[in-house]
mmCIF file of C-alpha atoms in Angstrom:
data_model
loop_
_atom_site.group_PDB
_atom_site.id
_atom_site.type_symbol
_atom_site.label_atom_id
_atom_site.label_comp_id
_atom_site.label_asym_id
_atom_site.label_seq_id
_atom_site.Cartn_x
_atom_site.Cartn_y
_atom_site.Cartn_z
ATOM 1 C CA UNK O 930 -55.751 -66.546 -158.394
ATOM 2 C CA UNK O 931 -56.748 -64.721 -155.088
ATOM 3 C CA UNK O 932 -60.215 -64.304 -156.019
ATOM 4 C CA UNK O 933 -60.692 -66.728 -158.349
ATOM 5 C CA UNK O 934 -62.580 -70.015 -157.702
ATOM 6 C CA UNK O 935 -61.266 -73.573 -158.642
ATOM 7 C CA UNK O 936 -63.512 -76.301 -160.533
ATOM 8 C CA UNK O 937 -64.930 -77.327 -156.913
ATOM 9 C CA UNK O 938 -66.539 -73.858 -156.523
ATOM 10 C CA UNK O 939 -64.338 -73.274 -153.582
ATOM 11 C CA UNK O 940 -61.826 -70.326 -152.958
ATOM 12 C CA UNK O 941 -58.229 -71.873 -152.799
ATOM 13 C CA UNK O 942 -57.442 -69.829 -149.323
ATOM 14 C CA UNK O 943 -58.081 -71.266 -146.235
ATOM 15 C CA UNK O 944 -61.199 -70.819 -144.417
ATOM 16 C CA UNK O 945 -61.330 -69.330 -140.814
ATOM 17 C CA UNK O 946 -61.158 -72.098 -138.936
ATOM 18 C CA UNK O 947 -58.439 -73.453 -140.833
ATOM 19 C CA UNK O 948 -56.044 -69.644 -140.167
ATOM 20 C CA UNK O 949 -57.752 -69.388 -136.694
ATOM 21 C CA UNK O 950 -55.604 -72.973 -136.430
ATOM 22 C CA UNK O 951 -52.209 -72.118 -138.330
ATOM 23 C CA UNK O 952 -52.201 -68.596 -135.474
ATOM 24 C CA UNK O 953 -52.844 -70.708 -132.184
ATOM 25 C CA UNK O 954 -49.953 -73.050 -133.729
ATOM 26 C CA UNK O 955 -47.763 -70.374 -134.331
ATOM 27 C CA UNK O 956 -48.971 -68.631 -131.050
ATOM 28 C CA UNK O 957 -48.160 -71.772 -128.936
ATOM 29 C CA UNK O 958 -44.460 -72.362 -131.064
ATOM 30 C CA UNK O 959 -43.590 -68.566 -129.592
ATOM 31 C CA UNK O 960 -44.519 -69.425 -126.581
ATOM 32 C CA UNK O 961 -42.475 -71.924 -126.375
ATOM 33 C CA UNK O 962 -39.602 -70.435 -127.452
ATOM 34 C CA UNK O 963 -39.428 -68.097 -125.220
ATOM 35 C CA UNK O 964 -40.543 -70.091 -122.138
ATOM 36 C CA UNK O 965 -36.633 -72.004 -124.054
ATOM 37 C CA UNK O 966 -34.963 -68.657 -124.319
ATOM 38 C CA UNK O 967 -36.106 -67.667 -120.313
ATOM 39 C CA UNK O 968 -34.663 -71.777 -119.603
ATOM 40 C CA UNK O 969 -31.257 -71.323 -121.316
ATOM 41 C CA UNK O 970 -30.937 -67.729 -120.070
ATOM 42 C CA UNK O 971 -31.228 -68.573 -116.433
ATOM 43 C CA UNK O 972 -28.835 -71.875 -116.809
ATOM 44 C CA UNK O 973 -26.479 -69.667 -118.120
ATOM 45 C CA UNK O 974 -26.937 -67.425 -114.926
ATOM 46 C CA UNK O 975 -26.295 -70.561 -113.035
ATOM 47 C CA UNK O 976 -23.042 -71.243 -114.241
ATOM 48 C CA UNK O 977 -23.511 -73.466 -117.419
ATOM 49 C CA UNK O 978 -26.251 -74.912 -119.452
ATOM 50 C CA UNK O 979 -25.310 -78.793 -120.203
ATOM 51 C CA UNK O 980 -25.422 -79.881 -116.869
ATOM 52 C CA UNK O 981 -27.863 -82.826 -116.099
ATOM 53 C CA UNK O 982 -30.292 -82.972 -112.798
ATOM 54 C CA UNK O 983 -33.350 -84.045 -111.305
ATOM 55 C CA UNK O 984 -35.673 -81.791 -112.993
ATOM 56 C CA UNK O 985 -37.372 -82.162 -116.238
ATOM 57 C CA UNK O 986 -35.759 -79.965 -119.136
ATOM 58 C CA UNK O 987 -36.561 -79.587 -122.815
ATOM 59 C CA UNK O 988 -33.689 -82.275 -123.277
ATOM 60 C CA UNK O 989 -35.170 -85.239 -121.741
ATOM 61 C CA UNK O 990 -37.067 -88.087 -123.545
ATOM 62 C CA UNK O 991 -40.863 -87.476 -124.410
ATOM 63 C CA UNK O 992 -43.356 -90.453 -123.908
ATOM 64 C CA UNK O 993 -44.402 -91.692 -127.410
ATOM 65 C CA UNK O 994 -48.127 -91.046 -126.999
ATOM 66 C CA UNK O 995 -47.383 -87.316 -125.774
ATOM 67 C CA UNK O 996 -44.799 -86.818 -128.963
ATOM 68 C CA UNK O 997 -47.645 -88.390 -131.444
ATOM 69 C CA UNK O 998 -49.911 -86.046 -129.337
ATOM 70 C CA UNK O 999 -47.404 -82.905 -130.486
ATOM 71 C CA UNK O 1000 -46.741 -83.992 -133.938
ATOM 72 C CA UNK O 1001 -50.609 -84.513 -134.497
ATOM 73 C CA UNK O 1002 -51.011 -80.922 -132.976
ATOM 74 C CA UNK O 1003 -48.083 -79.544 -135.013
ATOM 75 C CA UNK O 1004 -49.168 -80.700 -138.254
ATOM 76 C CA UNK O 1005 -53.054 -79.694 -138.069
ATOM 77 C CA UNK O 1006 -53.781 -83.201 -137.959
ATOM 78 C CA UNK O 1007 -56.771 -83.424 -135.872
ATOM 79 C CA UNK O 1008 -59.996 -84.440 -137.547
ATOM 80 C CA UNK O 1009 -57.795 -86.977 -140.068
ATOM 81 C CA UNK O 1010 -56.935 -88.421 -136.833
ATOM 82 C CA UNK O 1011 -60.379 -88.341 -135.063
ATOM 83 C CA UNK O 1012 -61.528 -89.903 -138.936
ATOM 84 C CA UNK O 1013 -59.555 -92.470 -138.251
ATOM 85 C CA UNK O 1014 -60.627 -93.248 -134.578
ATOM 86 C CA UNK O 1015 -63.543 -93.699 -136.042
ATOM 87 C CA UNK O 1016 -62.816 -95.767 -138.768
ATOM 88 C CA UNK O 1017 -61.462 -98.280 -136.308
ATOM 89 C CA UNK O 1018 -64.475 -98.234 -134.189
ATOM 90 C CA UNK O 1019 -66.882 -98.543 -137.111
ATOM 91 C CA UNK O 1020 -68.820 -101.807 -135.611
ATOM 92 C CA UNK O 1021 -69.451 -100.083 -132.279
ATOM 93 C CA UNK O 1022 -70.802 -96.975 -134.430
ATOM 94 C CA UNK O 1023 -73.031 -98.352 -137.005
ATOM 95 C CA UNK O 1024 -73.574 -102.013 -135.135
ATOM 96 C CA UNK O 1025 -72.594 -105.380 -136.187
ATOM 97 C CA UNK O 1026 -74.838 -106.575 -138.834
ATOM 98 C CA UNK O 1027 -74.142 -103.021 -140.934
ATOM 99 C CA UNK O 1028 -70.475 -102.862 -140.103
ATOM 100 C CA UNK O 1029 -70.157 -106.462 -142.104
ATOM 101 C CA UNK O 1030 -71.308 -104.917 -145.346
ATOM 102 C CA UNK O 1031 -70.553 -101.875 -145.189
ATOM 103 C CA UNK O 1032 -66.888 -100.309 -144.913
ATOM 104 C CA UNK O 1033 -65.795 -96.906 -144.543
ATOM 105 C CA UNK O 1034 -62.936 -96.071 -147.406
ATOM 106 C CA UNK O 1035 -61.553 -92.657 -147.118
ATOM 107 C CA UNK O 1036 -62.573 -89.238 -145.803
ATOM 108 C CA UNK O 1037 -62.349 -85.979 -147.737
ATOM 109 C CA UNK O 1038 -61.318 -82.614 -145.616
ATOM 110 C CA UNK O 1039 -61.693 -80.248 -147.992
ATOM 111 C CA UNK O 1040 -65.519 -82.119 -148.707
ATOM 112 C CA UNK O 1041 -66.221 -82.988 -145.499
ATOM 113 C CA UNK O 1042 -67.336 -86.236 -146.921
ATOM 114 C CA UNK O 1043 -66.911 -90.112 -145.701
ATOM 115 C CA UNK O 1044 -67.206 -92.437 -148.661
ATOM 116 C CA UNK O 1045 -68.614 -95.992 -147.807
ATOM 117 C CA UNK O 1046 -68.587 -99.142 -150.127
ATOM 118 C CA UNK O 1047 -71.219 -101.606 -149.378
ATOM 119 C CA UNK O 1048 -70.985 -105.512 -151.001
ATOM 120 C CA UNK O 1049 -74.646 -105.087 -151.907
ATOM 121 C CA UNK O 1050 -77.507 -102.491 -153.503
ATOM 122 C CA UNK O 1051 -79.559 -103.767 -150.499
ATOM 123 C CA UNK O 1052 -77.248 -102.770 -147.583
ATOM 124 C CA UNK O 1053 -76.184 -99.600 -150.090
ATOM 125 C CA UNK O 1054 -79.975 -99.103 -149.591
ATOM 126 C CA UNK O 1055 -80.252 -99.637 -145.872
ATOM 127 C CA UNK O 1056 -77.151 -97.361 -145.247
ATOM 128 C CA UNK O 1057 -78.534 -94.232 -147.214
ATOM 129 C CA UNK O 1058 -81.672 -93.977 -145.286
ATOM 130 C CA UNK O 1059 -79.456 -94.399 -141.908
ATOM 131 C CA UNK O 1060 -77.431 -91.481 -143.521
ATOM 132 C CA UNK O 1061 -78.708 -88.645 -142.195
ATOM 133 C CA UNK O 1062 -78.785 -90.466 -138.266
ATOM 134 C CA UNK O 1063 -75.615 -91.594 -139.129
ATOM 135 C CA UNK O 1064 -73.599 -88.109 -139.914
ATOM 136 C CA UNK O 1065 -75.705 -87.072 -137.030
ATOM 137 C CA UNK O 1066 -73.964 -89.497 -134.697
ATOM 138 C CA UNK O 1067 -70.438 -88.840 -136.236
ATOM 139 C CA UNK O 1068 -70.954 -85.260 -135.772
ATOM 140 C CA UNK O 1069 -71.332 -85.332 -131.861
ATOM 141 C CA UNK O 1070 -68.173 -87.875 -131.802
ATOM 142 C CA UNK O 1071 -66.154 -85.866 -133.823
ATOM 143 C CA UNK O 1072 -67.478 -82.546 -133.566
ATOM 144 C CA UNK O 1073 -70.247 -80.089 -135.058
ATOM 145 C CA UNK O 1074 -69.448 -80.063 -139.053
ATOM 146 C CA UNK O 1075 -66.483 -82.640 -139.213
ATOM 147 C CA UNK O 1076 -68.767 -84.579 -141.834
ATOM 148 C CA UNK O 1077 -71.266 -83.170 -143.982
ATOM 149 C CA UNK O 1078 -72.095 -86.311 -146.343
ATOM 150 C CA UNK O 1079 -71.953 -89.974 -146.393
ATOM 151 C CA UNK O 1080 -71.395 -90.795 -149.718
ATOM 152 C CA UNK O 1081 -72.578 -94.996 -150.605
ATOM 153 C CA UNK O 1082 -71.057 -96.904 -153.356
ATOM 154 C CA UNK O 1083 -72.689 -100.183 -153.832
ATOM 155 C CA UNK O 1084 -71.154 -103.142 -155.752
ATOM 156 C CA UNK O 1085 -69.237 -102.730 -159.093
ATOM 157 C CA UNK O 1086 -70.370 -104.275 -162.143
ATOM 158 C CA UNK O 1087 -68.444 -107.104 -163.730
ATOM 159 C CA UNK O 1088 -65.319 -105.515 -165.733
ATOM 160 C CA UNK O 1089 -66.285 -104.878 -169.475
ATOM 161 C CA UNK O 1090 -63.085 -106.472 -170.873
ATOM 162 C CA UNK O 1091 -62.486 -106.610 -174.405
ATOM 163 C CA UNK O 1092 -62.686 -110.452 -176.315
ATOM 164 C CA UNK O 1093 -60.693 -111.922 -178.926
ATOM 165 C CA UNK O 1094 -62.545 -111.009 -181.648
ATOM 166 C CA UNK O 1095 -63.850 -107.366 -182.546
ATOM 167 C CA UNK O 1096 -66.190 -105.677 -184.968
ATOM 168 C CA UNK O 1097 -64.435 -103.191 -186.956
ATOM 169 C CA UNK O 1098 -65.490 -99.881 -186.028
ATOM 170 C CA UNK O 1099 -66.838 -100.985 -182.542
ATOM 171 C CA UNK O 1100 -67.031 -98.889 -179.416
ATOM 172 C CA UNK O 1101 -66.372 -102.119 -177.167
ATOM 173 C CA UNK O 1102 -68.874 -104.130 -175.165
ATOM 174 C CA UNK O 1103 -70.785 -101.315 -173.954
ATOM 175 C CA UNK O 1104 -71.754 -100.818 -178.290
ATOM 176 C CA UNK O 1105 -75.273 -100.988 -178.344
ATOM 177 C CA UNK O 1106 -75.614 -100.952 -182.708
ATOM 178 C CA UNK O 1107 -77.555 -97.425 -182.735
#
């Protein structure tokens, strides 16, 4: 399935940002190993490897923001994680009034897309023509490209249950006898 494309018109291999990522992480984890290797191989000159001392060595704690910092880094976790930074500081970003009735819900990678649910057609309204602004402003936060589309979902309908009582040979409430 090298060549072929999925449903979403998109090649399943990673693009080149995504493999110019996965070689600077693999780049940086050989680096690091030997920088280790170099470490152990000069303790071992100095007579033994488990001793303790003043300096800083790959066997001392790690502050928790700089070990989130390396797992983020590790994993390719970057723009989820700047998403979310900005999820949290949606009311700074889009200002009070909008921020009240309109909520971000999830971010697509692979779509580049931020999907927002509004509790009314009228702020749904008033957030697609700030769209374009909008992914303009997300874009210098976050970075050129990070989001491509703001997708708006107003307010649901009421649920179409099913009553008590049905015609036979019915499609449901949504029937409309033609």
């Amino acid at each position: 399935m090298s060549g072929e494309k999925d449903r979403s018109g998109k090649s399943g291999e990673p693009s080149g940002v995504d493999l110019a990522r996965v070689a600077l992480r693999a780049a940086k984890e050989q680096a690091r190993a030997r920088g280790d290797a170099a470490r152990q191989k000069k303790q071992a000159r100095r007579g033994g490897g488990l001793r303790s001392g003043a300096r800083a060595d790959g066997r001392d704690p790690m502050a928790l923001g700089s070990a989130i910092n390396r797992l983020i880094t590790e994993r390719g976790w970057e723009t989820p994680a700047a998403v979310g930074g900005v999820m949290g500081r949606w009311p700074q970003i889009v200002g009070e009034d909008l921020a009240k009735h309109c909520v971000p819900q999830r971010y697509d990678e692979d779509e580049r897309v931020l999907v927002v649910a509004c509790d009314s057609t009228a702020w749904a309204t008033q957030l697609r023509l700030l769209a374009p602004a909008l992914v303009a402003r997300l874009n210098e936060d976050l970075g050129h490209g990070t989001v491509r589309l703001i997708k708006v979902h107003g307010p649901g309908g009421p649920d179409r249950r099913y009553g008590p009582l049905r015609a036979p040979g019915s499609m449901g409430p949504g029937d409309t006898y033609g």
